[in-house]
Coordinates of N, CA and C in Angstrom, one line a residue:
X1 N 1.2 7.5 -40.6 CA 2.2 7.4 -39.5 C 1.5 7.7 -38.2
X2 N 0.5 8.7 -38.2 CA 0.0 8.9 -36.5 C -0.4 7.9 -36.4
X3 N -1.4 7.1 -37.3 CA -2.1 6.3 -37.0 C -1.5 5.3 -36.3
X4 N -0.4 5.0 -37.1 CA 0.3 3.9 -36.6 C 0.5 4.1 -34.9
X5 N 1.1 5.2 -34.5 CA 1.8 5.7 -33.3 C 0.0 5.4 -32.3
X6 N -1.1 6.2 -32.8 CA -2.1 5.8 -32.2 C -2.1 3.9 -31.5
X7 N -2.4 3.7 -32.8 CA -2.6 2.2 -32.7 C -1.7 1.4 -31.5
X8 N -0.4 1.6 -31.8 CA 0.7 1.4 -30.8 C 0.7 1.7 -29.4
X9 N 0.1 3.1 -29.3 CA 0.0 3.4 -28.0 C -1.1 2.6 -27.0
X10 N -2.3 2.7 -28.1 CA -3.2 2.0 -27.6 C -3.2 0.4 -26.7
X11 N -1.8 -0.2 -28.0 CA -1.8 -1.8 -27.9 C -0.9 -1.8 -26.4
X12 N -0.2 -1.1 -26.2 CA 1.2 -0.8 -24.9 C 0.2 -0.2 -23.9
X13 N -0.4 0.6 -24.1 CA -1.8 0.7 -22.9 C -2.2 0.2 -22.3
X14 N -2.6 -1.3 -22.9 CA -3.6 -2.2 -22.7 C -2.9 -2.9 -21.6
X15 N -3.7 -3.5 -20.8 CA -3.3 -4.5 -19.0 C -4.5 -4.6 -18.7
X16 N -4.7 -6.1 -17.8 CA -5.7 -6.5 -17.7 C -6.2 -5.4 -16.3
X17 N -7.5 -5.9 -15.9 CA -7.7 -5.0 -15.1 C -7.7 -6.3 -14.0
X18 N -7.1 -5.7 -12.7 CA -6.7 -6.3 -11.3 C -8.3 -6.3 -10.6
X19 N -8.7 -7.6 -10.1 CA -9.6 -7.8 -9.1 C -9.6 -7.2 -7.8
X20 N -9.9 -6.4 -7.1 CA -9.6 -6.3 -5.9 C -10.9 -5.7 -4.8
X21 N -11.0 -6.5 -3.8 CA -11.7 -6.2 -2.9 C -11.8 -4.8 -2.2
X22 N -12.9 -3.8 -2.6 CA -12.7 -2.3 -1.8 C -12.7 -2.7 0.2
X23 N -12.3 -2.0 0.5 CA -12.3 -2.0 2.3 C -13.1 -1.2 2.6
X24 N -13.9 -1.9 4.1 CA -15.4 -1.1 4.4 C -15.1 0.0 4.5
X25 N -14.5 1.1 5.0 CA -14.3 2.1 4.4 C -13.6 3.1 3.5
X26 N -13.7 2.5 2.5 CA -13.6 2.9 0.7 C -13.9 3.9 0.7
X27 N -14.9 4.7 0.8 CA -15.6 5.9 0.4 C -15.4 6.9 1.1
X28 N -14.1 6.6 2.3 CA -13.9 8.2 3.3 C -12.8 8.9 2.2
X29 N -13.5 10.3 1.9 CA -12.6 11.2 1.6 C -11.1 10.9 1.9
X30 N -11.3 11.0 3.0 CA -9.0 10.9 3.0 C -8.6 10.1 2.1
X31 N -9.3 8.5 1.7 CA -9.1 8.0 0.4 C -8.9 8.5 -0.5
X32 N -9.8 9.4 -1.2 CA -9.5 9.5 -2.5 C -8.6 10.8 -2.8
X33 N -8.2 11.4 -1.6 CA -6.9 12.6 -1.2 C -5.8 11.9 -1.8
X34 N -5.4 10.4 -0.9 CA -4.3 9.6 -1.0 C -4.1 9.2 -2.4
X35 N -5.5 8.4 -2.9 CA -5.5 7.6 -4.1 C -4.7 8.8 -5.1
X36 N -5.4 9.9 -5.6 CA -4.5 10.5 -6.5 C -3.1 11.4 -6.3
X37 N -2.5 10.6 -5.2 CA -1.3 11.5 -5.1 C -0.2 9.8 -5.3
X38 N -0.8 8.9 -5.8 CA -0.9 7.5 -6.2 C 0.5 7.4 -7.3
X39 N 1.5 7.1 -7.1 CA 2.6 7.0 -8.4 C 2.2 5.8 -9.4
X40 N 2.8 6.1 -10.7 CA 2.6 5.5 -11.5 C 3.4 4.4 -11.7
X41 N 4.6 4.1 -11.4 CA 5.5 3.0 -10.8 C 6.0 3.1 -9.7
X42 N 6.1 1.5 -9.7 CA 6.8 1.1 -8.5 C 7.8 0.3 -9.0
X43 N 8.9 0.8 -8.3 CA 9.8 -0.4 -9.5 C 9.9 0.0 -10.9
X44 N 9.9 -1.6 -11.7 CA 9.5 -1.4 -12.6 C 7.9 -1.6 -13.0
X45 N 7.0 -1.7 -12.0 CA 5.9 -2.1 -12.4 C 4.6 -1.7 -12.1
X46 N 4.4 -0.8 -13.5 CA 3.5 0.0 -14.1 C 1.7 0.0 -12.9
X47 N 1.2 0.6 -12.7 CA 0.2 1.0 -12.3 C -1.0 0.6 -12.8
X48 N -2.2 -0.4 -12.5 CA -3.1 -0.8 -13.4 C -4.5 -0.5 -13.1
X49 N -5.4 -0.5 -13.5 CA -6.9 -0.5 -13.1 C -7.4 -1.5 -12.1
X50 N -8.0 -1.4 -11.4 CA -8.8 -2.1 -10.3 C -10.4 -2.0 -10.3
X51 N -11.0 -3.2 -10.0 CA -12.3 -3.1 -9.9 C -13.3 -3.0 -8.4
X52 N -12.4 -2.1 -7.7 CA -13.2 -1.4 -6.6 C -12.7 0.1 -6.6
X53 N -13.3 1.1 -5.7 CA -13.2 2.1 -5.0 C -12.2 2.2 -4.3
X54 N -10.9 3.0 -4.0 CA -9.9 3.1 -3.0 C -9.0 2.2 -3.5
X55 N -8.5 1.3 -4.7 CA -8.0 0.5 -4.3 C -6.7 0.7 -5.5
X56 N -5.6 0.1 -6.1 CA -5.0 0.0 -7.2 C -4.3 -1.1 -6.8
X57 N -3.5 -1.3 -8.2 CA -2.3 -2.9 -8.1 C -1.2 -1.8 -9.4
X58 N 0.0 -2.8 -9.0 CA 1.4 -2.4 -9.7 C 1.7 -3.7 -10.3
X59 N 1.6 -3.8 -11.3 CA 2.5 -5.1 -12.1 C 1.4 -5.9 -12.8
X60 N 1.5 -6.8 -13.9 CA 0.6 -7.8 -14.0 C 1.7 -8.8 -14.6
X61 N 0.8 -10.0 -13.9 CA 0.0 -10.1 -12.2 C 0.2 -9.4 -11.5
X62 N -0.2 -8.7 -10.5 CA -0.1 -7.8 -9.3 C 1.3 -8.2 -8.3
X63 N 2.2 -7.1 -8.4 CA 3.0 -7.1 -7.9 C 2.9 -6.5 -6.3
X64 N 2.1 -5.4 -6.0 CA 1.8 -4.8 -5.3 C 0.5 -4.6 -5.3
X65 N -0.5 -4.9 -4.8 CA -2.2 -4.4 -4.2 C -2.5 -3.3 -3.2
X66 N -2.6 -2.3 -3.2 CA -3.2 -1.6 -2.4 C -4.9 -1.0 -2.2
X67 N -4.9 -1.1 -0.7 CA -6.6 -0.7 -0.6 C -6.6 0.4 0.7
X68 N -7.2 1.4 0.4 CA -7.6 2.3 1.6 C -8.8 2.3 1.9
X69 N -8.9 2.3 3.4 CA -10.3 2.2 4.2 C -10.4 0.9 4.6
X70 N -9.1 0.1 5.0 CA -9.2 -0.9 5.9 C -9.4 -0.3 7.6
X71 N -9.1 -1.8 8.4 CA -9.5 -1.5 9.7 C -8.2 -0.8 10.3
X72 N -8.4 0.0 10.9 CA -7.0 0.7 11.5 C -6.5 -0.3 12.6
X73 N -5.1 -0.8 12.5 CA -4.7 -1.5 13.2 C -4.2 -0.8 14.7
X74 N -5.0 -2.1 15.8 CA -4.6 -1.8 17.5 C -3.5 -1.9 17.4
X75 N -2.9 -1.4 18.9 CA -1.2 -2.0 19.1 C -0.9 -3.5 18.9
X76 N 0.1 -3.8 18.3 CA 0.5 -5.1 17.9 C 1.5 -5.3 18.2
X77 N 2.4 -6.6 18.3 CA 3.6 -6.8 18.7 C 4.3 -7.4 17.3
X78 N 3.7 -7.1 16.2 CA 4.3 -7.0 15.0 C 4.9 -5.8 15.1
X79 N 6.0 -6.0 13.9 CA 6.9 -5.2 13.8 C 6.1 -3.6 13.1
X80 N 7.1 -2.7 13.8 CA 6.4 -1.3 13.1 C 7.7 -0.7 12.1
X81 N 7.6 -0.5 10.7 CA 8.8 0.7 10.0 C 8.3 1.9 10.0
X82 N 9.1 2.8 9.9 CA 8.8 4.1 9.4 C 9.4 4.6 8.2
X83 N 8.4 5.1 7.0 CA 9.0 5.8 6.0 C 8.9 6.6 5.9
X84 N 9.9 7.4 5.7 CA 9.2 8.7 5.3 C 8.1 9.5 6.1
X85 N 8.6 9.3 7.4 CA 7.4 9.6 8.5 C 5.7 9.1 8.5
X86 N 5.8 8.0 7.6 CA 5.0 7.4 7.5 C 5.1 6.0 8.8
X87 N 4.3 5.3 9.3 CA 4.5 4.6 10.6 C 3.6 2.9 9.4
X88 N 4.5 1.7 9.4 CA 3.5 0.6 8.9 C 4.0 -0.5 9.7
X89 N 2.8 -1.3 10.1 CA 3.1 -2.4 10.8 C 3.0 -3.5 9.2
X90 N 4.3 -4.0 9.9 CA 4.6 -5.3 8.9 C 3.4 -6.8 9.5
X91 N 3.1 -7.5 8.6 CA 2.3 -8.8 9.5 C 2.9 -9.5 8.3
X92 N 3.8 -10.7 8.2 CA 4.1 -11.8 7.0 C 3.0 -12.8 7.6
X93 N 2.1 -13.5 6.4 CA 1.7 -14.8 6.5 C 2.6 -16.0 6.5
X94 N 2.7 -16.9 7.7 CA 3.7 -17.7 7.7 C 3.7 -18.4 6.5
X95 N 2.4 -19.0 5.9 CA 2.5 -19.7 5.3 C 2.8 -19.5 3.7
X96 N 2.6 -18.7 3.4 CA 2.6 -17.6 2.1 C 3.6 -17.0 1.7
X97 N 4.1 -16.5 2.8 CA 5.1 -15.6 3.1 C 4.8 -14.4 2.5
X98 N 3.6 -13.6 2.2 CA 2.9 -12.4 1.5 C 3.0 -11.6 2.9
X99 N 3.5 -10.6 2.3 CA 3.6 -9.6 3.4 C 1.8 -8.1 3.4
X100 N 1.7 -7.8 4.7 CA 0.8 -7.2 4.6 C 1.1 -6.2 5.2
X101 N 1.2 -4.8 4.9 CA 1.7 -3.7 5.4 C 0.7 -2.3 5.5
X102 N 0.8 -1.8 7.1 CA -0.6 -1.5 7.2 C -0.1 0.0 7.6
X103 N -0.9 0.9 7.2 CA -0.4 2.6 7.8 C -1.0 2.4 9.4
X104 N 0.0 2.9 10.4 CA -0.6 3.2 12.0 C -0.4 4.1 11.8
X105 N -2.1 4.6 13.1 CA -2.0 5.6 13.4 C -2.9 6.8 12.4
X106 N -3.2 6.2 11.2 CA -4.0 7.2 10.2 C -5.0 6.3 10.2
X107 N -6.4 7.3 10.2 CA -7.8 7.1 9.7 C -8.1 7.8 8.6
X108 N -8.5 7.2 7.6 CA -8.9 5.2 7.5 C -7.1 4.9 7.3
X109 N -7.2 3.5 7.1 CA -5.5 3.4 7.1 C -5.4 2.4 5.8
X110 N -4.4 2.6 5.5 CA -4.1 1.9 4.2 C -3.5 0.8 4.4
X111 N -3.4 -0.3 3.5 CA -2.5 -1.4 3.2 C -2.6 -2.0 2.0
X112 N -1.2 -2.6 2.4 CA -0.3 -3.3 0.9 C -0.1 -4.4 1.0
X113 N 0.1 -5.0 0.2 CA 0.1 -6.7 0.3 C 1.1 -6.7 -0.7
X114 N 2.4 -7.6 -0.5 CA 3.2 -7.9 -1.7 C 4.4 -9.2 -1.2
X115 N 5.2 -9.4 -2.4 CA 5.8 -10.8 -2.1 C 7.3 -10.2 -1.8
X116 N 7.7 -10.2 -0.7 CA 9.3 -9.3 -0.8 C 10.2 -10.5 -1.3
X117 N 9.9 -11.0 -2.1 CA 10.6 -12.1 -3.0 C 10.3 -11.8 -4.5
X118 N 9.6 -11.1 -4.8 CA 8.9 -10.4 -5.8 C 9.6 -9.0 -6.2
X119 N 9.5 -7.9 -5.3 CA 9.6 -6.4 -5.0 C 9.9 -6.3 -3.9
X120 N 11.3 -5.8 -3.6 CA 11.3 -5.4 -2.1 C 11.0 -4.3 -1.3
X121 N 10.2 -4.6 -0.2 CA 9.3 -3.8 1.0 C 9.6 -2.2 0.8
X122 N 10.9 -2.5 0.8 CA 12.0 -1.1 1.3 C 11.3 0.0 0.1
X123 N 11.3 -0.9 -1.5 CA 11.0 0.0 -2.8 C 9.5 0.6 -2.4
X124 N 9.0 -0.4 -2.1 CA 7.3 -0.4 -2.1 C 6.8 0.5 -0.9
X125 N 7.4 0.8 0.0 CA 7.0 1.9 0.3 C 7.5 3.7 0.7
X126 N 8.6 3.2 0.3 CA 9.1 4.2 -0.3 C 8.3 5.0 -1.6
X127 N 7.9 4.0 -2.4 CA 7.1 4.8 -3.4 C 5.9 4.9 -3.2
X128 N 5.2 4.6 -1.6 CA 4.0 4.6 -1.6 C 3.8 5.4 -0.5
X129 N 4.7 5.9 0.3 CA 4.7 7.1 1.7 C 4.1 8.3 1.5
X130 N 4.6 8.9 0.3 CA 3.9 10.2 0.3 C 2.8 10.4 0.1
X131 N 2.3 9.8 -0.3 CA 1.0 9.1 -1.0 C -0.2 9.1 0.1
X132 N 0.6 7.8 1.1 CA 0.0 7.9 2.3 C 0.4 8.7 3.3
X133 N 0.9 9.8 3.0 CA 0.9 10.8 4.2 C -0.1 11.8 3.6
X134 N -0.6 11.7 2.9 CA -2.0 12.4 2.6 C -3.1 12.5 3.6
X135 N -2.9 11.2 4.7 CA -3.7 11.4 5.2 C -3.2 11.4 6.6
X136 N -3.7 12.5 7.0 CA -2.7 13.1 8.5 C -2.4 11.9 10.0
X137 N -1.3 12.1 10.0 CA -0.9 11.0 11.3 C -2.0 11.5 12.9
X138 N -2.2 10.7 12.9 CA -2.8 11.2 14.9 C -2.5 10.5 15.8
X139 N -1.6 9.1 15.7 CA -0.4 8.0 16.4 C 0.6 7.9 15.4
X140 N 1.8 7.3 16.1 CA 3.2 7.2 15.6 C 2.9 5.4 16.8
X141 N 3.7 4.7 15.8 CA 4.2 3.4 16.9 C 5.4 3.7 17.9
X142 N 5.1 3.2 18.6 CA 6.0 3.1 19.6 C 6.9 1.8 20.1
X143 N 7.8 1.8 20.0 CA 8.8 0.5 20.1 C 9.5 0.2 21.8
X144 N 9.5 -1.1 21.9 CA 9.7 -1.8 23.3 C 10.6 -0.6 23.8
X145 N 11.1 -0.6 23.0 CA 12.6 0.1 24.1 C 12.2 1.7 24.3
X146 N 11.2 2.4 23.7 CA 10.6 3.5 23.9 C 9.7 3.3 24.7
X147 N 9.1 2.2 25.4 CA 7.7 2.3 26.1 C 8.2 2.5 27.2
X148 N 7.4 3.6 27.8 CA 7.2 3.9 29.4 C 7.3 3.1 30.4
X149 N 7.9 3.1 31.2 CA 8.1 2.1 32.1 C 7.0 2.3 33.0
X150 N 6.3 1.4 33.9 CA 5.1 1.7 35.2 C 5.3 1.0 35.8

C-alpha cells in the first residue's frame, strides 16, 4: 500500500519544467528573499520548475511567468495598480494582448507576464504582492491627478 501511495505521489508531482529566460539581474539577493516567500498557487494553477535563476511559472502551459532582476521601470504613462502596497505598471501587448506587469519603484524589480483571458490580473497579483514586497519600496507611482502642479 505505501508503495502504491509513493508511486502516486510521485506520478501527480510530475509537470514539465517551464523555459524561462533569467533577467540581467537574477543573481541580486533581494531575488532570492522574494523567490522563497513565492506561493504555491495561483488560482488554481500549481507552481512549476523553471530553467533559470530568479524566475518561476504557475500552470502548464504557463499560466503565469515570473522573473526577478528585470530593468526597473522609468516613469511611464502606462497605467500604475497598487496591491497590497505593492505599486505595478501594467503594459498590454496590443497585439497579443499578454499583459506584462512590472513592480515600481523596487530594485531589482519584478515582472509577470500573463493572459487576463486566462487568469485574472486582480488573482495574480494579489497572490504575488507579498512575495514582492520582500523587496523594500524606495518609489510609489504617482498618478496625473496627484502630480504637482509647476
Amino acid at each position: 500500500m505505501a508503495a502504491s501511495v509513493v508511486a502516486l505521489a510521485s506520478l501527480t508531482a510530475c509537470s514539465s519544467v517551464a523555459a524561462v529566460d533569467a533577467a540581467p539581474d537574477a543573481a541580486n539577493p533581494a531575488c532570492a528573499e522574494m523567490m522563497v516567500a513565492l506561493p504555491d498557487l495561483i488560482g488554481d494553477s500549481q507552481r512549476r520548475s523553471t530553467t533559470s535563476q530568479a524566475t518561476s511559472a504557475w500552470g502548464d502551459p504557463s499560466q503565469v511567468v515570473l522573473r526577478c532582476g528585470v530593468q526597473v521601470p522609468t516613469p511611464t504613462s502606462d497605467p500604475c495598480v497598487s496591491v497590497n502596497d505593492v505599486d505595478w505598471v501594467a503594459h498590454e501587448d496590443e497585439k497579443t494582448k499578454i499583459w506584462t506587469l512590472t513592480t515600481y519603484g523596487r530594485t531589482p524589480a519584478t515582472e509577470v507576464v500573463l493572459d487576463p483571458n486566462v487568469i485574472p490580473s486582480s488573482t495574480v497579483l494579489a497572490s504575488l504582492s507579498d512575495a514582492a514586497a520582500k523587496i523594500p519600496a524606495q518609489k510609489a507611482c504617482v498618478s496625473v491627478d496627484k502630480a504637482e502642479k509647476l
